mmCIF file of C-alpha atoms and ligand atoms in Angstrom:
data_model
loop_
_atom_site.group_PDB
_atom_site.id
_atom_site.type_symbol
_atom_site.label_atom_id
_atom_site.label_comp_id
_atom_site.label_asym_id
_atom_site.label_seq_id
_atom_site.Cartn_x
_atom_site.Cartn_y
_atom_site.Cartn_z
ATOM 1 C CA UNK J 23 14.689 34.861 11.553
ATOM 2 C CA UNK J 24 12.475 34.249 8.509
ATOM 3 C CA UNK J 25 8.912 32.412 8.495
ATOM 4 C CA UNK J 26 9.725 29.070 8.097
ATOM 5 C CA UNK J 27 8.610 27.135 5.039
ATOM 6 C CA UNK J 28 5.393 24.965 5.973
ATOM 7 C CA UNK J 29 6.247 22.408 3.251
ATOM 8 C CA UNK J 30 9.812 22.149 4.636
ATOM 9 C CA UNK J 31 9.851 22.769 8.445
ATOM 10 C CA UNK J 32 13.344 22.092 10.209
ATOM 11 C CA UNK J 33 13.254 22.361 13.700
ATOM 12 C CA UNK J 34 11.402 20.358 16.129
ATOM 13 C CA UNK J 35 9.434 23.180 17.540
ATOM 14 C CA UNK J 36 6.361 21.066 15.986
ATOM 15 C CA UNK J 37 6.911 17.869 18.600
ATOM 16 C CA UNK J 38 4.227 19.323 20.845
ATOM 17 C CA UNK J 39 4.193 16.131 23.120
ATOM 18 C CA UNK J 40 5.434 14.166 20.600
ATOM 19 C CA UNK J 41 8.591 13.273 22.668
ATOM 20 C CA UNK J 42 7.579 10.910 24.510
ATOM 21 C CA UNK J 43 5.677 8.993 21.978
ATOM 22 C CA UNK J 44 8.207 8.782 19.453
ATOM 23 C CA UNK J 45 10.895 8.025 22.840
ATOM 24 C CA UNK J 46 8.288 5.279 23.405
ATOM 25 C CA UNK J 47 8.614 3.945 19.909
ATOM 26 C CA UNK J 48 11.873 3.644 19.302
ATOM 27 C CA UNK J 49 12.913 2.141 23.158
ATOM 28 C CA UNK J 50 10.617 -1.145 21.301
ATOM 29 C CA UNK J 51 12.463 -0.727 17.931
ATOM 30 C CA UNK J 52 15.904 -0.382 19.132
ATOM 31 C CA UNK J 53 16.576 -3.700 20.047
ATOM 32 C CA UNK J 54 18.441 -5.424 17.605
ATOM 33 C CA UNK J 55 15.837 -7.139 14.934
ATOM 34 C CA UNK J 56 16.191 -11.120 14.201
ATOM 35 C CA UNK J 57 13.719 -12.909 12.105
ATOM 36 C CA UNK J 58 12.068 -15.354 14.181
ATOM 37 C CA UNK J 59 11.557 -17.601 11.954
ATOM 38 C CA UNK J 60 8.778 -20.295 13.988
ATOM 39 C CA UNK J 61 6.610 -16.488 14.686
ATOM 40 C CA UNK J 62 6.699 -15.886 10.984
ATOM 41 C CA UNK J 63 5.244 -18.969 10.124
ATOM 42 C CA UNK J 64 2.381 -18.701 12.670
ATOM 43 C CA UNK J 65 1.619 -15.594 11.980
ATOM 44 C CA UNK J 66 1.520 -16.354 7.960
ATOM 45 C CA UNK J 67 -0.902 -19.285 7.709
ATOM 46 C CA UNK J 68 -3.322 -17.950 10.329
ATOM 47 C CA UNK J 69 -3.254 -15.134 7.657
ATOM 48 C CA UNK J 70 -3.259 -17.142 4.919
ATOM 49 C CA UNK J 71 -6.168 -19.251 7.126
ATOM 50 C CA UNK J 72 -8.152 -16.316 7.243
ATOM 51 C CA UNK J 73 -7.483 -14.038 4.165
ATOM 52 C CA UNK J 74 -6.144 -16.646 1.383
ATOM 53 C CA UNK J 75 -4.560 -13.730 -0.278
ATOM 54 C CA UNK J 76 -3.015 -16.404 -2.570
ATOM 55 C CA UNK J 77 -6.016 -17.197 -4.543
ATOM 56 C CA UNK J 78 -8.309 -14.622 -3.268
ATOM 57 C CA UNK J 79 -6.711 -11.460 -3.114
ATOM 58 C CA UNK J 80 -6.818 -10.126 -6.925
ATOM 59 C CA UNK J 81 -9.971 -10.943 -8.804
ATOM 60 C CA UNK J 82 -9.491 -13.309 -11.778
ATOM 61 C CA UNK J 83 -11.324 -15.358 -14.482
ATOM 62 C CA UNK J 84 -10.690 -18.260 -12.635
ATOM 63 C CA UNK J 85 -11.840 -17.554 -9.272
ATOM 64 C CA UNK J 86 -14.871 -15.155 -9.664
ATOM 65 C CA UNK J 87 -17.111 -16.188 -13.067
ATOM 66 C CA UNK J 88 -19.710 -14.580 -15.187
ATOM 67 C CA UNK J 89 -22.493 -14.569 -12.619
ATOM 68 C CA UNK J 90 -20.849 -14.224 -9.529
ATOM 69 C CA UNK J 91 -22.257 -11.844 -7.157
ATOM 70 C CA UNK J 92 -19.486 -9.379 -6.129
ATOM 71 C CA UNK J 93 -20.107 -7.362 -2.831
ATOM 72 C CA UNK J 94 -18.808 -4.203 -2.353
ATOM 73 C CA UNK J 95 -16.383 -4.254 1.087
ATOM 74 C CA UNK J 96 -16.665 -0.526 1.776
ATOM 75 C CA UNK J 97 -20.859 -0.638 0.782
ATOM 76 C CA UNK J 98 -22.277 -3.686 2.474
ATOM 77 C CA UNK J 99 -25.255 -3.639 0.839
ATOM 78 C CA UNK J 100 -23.934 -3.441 -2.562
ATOM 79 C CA UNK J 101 -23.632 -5.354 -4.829
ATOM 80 C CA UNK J 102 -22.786 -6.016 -8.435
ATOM 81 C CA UNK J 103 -23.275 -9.076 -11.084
ATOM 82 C CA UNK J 104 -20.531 -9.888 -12.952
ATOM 83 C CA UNK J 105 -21.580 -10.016 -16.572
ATOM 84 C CA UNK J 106 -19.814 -10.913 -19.819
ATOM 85 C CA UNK J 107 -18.513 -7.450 -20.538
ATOM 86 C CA UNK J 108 -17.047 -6.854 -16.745
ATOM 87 C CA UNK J 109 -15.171 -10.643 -16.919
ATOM 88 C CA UNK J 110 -13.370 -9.928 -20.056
ATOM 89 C CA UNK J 111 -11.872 -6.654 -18.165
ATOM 90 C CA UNK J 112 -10.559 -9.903 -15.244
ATOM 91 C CA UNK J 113 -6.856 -10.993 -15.418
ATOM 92 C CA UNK J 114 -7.331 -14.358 -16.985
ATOM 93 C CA UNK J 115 -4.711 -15.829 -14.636
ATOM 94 C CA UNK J 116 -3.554 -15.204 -11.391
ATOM 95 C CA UNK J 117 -1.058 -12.304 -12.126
ATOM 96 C CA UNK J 118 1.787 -13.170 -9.871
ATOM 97 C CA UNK J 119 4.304 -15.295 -11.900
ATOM 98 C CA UNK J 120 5.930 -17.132 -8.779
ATOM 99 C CA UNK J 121 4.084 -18.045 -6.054
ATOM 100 C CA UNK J 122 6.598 -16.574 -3.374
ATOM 101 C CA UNK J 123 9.045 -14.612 -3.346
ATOM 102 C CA UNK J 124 12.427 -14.176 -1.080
ATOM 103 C CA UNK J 125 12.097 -10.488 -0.125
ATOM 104 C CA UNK J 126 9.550 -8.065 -1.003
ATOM 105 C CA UNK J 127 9.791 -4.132 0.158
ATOM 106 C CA UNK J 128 6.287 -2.329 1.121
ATOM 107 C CA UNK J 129 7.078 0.855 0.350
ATOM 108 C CA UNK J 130 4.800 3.327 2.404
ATOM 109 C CA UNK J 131 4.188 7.104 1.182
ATOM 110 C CA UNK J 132 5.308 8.468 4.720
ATOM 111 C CA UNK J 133 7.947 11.782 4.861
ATOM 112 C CA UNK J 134 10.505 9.490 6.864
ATOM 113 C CA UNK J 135 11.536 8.746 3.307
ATOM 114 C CA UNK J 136 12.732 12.015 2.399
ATOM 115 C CA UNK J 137 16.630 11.857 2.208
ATOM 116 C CA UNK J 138 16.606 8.788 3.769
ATOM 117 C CA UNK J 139 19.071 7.290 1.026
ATOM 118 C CA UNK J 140 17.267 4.034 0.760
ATOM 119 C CA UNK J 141 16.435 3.421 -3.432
ATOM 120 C CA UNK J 142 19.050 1.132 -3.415
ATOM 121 C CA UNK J 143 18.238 -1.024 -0.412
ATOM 122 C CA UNK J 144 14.476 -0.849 -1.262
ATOM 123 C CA UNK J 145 14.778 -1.992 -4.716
ATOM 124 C CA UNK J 146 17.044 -4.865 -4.598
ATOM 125 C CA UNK J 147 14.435 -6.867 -2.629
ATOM 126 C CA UNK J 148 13.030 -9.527 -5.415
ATOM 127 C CA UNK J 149 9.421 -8.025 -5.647
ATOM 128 C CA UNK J 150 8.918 -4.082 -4.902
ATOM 129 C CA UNK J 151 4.697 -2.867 -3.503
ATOM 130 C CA UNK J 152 3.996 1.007 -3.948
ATOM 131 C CA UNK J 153 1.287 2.382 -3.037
ATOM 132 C CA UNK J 154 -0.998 5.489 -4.675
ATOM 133 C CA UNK J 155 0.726 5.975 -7.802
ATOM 134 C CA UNK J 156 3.454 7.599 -5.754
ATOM 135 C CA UNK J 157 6.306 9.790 -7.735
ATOM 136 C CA UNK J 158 9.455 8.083 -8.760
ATOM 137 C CA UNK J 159 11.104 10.568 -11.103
ATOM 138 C CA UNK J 160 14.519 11.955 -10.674
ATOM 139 C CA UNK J 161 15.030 13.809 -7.250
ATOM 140 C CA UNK J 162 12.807 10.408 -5.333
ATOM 141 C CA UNK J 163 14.338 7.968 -7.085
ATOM 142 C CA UNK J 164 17.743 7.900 -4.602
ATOM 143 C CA UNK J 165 15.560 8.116 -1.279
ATOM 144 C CA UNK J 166 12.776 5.978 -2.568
ATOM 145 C CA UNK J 167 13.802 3.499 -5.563
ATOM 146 C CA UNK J 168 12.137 2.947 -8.772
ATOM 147 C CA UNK J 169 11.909 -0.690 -9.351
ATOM 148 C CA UNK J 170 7.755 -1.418 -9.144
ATOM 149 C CA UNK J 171 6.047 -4.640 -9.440
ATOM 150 C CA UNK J 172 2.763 -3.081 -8.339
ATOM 151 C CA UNK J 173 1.257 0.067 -7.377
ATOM 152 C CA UNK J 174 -1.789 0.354 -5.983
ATOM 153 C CA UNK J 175 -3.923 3.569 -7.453
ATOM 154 C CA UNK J 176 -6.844 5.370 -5.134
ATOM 155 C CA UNK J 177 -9.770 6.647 -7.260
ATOM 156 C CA UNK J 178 -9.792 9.631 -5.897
ATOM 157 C CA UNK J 179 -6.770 10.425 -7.563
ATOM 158 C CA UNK J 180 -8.145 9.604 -11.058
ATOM 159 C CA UNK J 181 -10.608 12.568 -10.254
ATOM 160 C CA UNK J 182 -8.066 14.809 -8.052
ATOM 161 C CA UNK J 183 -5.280 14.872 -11.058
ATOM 162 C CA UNK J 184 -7.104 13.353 -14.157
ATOM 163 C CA UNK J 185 -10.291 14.750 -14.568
ATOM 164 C CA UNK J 186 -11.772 11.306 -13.549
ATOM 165 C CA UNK J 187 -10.515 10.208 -16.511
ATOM 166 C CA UNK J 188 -13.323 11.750 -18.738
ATOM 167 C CA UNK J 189 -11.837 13.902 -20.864
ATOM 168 C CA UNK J 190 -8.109 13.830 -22.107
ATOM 169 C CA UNK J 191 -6.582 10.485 -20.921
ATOM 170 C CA UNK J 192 -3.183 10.756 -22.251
ATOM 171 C CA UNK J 193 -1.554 12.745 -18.908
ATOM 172 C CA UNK J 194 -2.918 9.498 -16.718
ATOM 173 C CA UNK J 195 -1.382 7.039 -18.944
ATOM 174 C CA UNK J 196 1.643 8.913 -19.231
ATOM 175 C CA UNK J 197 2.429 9.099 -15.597
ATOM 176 C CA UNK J 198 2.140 5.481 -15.555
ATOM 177 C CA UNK J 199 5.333 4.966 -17.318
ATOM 178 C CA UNK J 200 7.415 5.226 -13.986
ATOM 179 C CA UNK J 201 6.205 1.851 -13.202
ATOM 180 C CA UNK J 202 6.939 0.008 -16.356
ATOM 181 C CA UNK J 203 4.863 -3.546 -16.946
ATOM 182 C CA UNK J 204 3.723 -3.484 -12.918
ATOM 183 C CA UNK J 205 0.427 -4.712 -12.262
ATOM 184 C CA UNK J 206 -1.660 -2.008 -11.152
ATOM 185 C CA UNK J 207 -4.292 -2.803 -8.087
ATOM 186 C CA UNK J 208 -7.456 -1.304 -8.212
ATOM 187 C CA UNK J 209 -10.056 -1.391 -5.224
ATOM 188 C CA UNK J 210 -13.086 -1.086 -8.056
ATOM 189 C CA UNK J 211 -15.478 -3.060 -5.928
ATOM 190 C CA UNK J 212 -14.796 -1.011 -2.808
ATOM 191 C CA UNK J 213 -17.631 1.725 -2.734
ATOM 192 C CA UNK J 214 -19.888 2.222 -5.954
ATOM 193 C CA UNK J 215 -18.474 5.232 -7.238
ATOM 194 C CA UNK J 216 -15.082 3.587 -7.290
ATOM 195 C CA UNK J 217 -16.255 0.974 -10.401
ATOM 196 C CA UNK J 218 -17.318 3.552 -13.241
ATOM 197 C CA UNK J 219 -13.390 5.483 -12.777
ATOM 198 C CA UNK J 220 -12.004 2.557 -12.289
ATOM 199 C CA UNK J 221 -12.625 0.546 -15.600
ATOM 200 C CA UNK J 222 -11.942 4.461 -17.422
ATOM 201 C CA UNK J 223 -8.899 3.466 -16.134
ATOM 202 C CA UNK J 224 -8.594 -0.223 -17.661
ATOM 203 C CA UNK J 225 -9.898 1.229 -20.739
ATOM 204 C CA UNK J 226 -7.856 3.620 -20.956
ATOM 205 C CA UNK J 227 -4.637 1.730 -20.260
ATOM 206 C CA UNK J 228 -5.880 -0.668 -23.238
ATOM 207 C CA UNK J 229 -6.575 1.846 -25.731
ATOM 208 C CA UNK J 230 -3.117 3.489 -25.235
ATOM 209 C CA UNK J 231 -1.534 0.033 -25.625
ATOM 210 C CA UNK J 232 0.318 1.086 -21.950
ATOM 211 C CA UNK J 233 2.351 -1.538 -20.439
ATOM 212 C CA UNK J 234 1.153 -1.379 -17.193
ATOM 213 C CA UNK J 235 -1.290 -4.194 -16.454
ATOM 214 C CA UNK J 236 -4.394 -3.303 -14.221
ATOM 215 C CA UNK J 237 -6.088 -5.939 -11.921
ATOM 216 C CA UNK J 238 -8.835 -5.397 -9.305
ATOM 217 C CA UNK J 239 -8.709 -5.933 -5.323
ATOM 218 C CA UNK J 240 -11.193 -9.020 -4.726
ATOM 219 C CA UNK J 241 -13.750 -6.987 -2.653
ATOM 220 C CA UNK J 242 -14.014 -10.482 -0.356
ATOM 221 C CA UNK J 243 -10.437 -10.543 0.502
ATOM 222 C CA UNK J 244 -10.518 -6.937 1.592
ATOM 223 C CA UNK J 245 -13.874 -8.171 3.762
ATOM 224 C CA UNK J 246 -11.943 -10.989 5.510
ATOM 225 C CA UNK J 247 -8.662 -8.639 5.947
ATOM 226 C CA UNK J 248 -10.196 -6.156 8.086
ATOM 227 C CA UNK J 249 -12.067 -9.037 9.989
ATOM 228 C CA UNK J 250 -8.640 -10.321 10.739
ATOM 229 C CA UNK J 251 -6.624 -6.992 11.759
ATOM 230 C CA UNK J 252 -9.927 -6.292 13.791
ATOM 231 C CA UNK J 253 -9.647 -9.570 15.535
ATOM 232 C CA UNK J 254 -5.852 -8.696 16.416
ATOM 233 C CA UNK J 255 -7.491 -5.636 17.951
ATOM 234 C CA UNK J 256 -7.347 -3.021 15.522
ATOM 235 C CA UNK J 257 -10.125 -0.701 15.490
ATOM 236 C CA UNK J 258 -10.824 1.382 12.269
ATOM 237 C CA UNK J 259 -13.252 2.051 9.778
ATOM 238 C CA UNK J 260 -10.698 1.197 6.965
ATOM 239 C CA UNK J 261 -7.091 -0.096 6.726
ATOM 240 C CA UNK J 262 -4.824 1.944 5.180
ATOM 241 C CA UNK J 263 -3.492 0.572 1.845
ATOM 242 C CA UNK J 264 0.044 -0.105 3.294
ATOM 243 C CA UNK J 265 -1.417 -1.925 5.308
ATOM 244 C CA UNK J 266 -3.197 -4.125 3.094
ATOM 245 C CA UNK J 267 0.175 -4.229 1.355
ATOM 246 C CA UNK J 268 1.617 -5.405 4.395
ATOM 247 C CA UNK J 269 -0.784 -8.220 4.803
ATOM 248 C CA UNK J 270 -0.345 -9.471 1.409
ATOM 249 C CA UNK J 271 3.169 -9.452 1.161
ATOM 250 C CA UNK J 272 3.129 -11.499 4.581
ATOM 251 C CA UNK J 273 1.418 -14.292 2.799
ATOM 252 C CA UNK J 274 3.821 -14.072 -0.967
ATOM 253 C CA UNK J 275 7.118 -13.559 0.851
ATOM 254 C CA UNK J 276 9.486 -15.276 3.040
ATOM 255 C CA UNK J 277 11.064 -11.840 4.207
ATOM 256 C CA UNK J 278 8.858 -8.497 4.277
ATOM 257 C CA UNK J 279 10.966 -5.266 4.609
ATOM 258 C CA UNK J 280 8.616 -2.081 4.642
ATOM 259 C CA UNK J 281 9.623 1.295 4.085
ATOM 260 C CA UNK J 282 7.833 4.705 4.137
ATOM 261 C CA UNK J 283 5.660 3.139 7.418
ATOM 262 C CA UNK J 284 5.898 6.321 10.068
ATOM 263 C CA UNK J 285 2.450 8.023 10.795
ATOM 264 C CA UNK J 286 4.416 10.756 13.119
ATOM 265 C CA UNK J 287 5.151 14.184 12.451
ATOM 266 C CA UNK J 288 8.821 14.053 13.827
ATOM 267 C CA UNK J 289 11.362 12.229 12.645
ATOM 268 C CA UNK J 290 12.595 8.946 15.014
ATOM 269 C CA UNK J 291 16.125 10.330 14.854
ATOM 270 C CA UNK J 292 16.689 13.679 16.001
ATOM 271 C CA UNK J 293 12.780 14.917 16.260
ATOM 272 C CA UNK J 294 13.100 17.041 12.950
ATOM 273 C CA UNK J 295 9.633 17.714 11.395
ATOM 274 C CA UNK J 296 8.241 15.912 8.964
ATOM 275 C CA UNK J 297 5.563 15.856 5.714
ATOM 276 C CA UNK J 298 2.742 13.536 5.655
ATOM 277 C CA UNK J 299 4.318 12.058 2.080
ATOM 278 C CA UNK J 300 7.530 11.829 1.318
ATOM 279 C CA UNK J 301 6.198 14.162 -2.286
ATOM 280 C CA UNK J 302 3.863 15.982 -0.102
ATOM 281 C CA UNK J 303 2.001 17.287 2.630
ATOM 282 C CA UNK J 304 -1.419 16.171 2.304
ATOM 283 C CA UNK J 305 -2.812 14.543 5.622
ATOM 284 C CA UNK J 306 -4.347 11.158 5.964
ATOM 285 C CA UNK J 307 -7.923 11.032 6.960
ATOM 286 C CA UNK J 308 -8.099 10.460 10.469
ATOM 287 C CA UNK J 309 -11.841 10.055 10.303
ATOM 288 C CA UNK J 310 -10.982 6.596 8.365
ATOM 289 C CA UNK J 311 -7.825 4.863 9.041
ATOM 290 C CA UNK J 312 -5.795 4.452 12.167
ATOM 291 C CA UNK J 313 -2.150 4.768 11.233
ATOM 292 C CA UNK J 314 -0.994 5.128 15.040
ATOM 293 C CA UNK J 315 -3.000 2.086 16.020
ATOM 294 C CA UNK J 316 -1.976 0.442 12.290
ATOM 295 C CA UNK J 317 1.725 1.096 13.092
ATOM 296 C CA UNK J 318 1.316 -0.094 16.966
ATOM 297 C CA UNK J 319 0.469 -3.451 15.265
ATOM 298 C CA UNK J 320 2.970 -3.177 12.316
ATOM 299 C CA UNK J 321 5.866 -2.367 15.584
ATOM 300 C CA UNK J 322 4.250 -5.278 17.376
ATOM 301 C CA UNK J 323 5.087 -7.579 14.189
ATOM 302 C CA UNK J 324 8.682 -6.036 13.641
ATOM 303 C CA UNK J 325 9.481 -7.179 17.620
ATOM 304 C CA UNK J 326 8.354 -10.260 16.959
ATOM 305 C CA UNK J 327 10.542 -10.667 13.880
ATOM 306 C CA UNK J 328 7.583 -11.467 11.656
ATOM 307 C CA UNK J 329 8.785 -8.395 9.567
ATOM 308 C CA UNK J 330 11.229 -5.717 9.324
ATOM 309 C CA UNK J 331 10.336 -1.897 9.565
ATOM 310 C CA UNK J 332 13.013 0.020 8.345
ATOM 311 C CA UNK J 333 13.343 3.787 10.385
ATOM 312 C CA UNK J 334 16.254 4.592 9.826
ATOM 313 C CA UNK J 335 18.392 6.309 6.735
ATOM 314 C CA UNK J 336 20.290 3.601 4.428
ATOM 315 C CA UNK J 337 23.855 4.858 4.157
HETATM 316 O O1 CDP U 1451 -4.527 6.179 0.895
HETATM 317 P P1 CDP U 1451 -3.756 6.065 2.150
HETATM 318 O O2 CDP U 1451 -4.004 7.215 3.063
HETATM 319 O O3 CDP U 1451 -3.981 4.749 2.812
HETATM 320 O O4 CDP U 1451 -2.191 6.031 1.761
HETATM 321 P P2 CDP U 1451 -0.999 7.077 1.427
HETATM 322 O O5 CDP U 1451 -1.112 8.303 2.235
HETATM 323 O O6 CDP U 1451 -0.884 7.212 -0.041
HETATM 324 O O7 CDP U 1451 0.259 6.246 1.940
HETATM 325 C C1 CDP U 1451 0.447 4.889 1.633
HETATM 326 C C2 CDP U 1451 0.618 4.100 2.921
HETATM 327 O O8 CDP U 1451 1.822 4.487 3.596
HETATM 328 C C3 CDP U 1451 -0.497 4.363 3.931
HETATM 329 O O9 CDP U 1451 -1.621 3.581 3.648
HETATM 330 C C4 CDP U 1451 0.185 4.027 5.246
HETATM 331 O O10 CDP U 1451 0.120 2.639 5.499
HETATM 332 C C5 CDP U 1451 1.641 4.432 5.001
HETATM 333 N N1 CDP U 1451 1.962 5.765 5.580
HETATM 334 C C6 CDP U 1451 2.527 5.837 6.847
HETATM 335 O O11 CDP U 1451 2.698 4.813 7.521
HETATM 336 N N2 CDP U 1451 2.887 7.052 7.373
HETATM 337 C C7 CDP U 1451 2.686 8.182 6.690
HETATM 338 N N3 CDP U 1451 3.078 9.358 7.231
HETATM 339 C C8 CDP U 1451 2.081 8.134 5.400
HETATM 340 C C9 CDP U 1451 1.740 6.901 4.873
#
């Protein structure tokens, strides 16, 4: 037979001992999901006790002034003023128009999305989370949706795929017109090289007149996040930005579907292998997060009824 193609592998000849894992997995998923309604709550204001992602978790005029000292979450001993010229670049209010929503969709970047069928399902929840600047265009759009109301953006992609946004900045703010007038999350107070890249990219969007409204992750609520997951025994350097999508959404919505969630090489249905991304295969650095251990938690949550993972193709 011919080589198979890396980027597209079909058989399961890849599961090296991945069986009984993914067996393992799905025995806890199968039964039949109910929102527990009195576990939701719980879990949501010790959250919300810990985290206050309501106020805290996007950095704004209102809750971090000209003089405040920021402190970088990935750089502990970092730390920034916040002068005249950086608070004019804050939202001026908090950015979320309601203060809940019904249902919001956390749409992962995992390969369990290819052909999975579920645009529709993912974007008729009120309030859609992407992650990465992830591609929507035609081809994606069935399988994954298209509806945005924010996107989270890595700096490393700024310099992977624009240069770092020092020279030409058209191509960046072009690709950004997939996600419309979505609030774009930026973690610019997460290491020290993220800041510089990151405003490029505020400037950038202003100067083009580009719908897309970029915020900034409050370093602090990132800080008091990974306290939290750590104190419900997760151990990893940092969380994954689904993850941190996860948590937030827990706090702004009464029903949390996520989508894309599925750090396994093998699909749950029928062990075919899978990409890392449902656009790619680049691989997560396991020297940082800790998707198994992230997802053990995330399946944890989705037994209790707290939230639903969807595994599954939609139609
Ligand atoms: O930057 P990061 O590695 O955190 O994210 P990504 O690879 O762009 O994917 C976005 C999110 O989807 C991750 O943070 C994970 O929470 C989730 N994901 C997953 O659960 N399984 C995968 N195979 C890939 C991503």
């Amino acid at each position: 037979p011919p080589p198979q193609k890396k980027s597209a592998p079909q058989s399961s000849d890849s599961c090296k001992g991945c069986r009984e894992v993914i067996e393992k997995v799905i025995e806890r998923y199968s039964q039949t999901w109910k929102k527990q309604g009195d576990n939701y709550q719980k879990f949501r204001s010790q959250l919300s006790s810990k985290c206050h992602g309501f106020d805290k978790a996007i950095i704004t005029q209102a809750n971090t002034p000209v003089g405040s000292k920021l402190v970088y979450d990935g750089e502990k001993k970092r730390t920034l003023q916040v002068t005249q010229e950086l608070f004019s670049t804050f939202a001026k209010e908090h950015p979320f128009p309601n203060k809940t929503w019904d249902t919001c969709a956390v749409v992962g970047n995992g390969g369990i999305l290819t052909n999975s069928s579920c645009g529709k399902m993912i974007d008729s929840a009120q309030f859609v989370i992407r992650c990465n600047l992830p591609p929507l265009e035609k081809g994606f759009e069935k399988h994954v949706g298209i509806k945005t109301d924010i996107v989270t953006a890595n700096p490393s992609i700024f310099i992977e795929k624009y240069g770092g946004l020092m020279g030409r900045r058209r191509p960046f703010v072009e690709s950004l017109r997939s996600y419309g007038n979505s609030l774009l999350l930026l973690p610019a107070f997460s290491y020290g090289h993220n800041t510089p890249v990151c405003l490029r990219a505020v400037y950038s969007i202003e100067d083009f007149q580009s719908p897309t409204r970029p915020v900034f992750f409050n370093p602090g609520y990132l800080q008091s996040l990974a306290h939290f997951w750590r104190s419900q025994g997760l151990r990893a350097v940092r969380l994954s930005t689904g993850l941190i999508m996860a948590s937030l959404a827990l706090e702004h919505c009464d029903n949390v579907h996520l989508y894309g969630f599925w750090p396994f090489s093998n699909h749950p249905h029928g062990l075919r292998a899978l990409t890392n991304h449902y656009y790619d295969d680049r691989q997560t650095k396991t020297k940082f997060h800790a998707m198994p251990a992230e997802f053990d938690l995330l399946l944890r949550l989705h037994s209790q009824g707290v939230l639903k993972l969807h595994l599954g193709d939609c139609e």
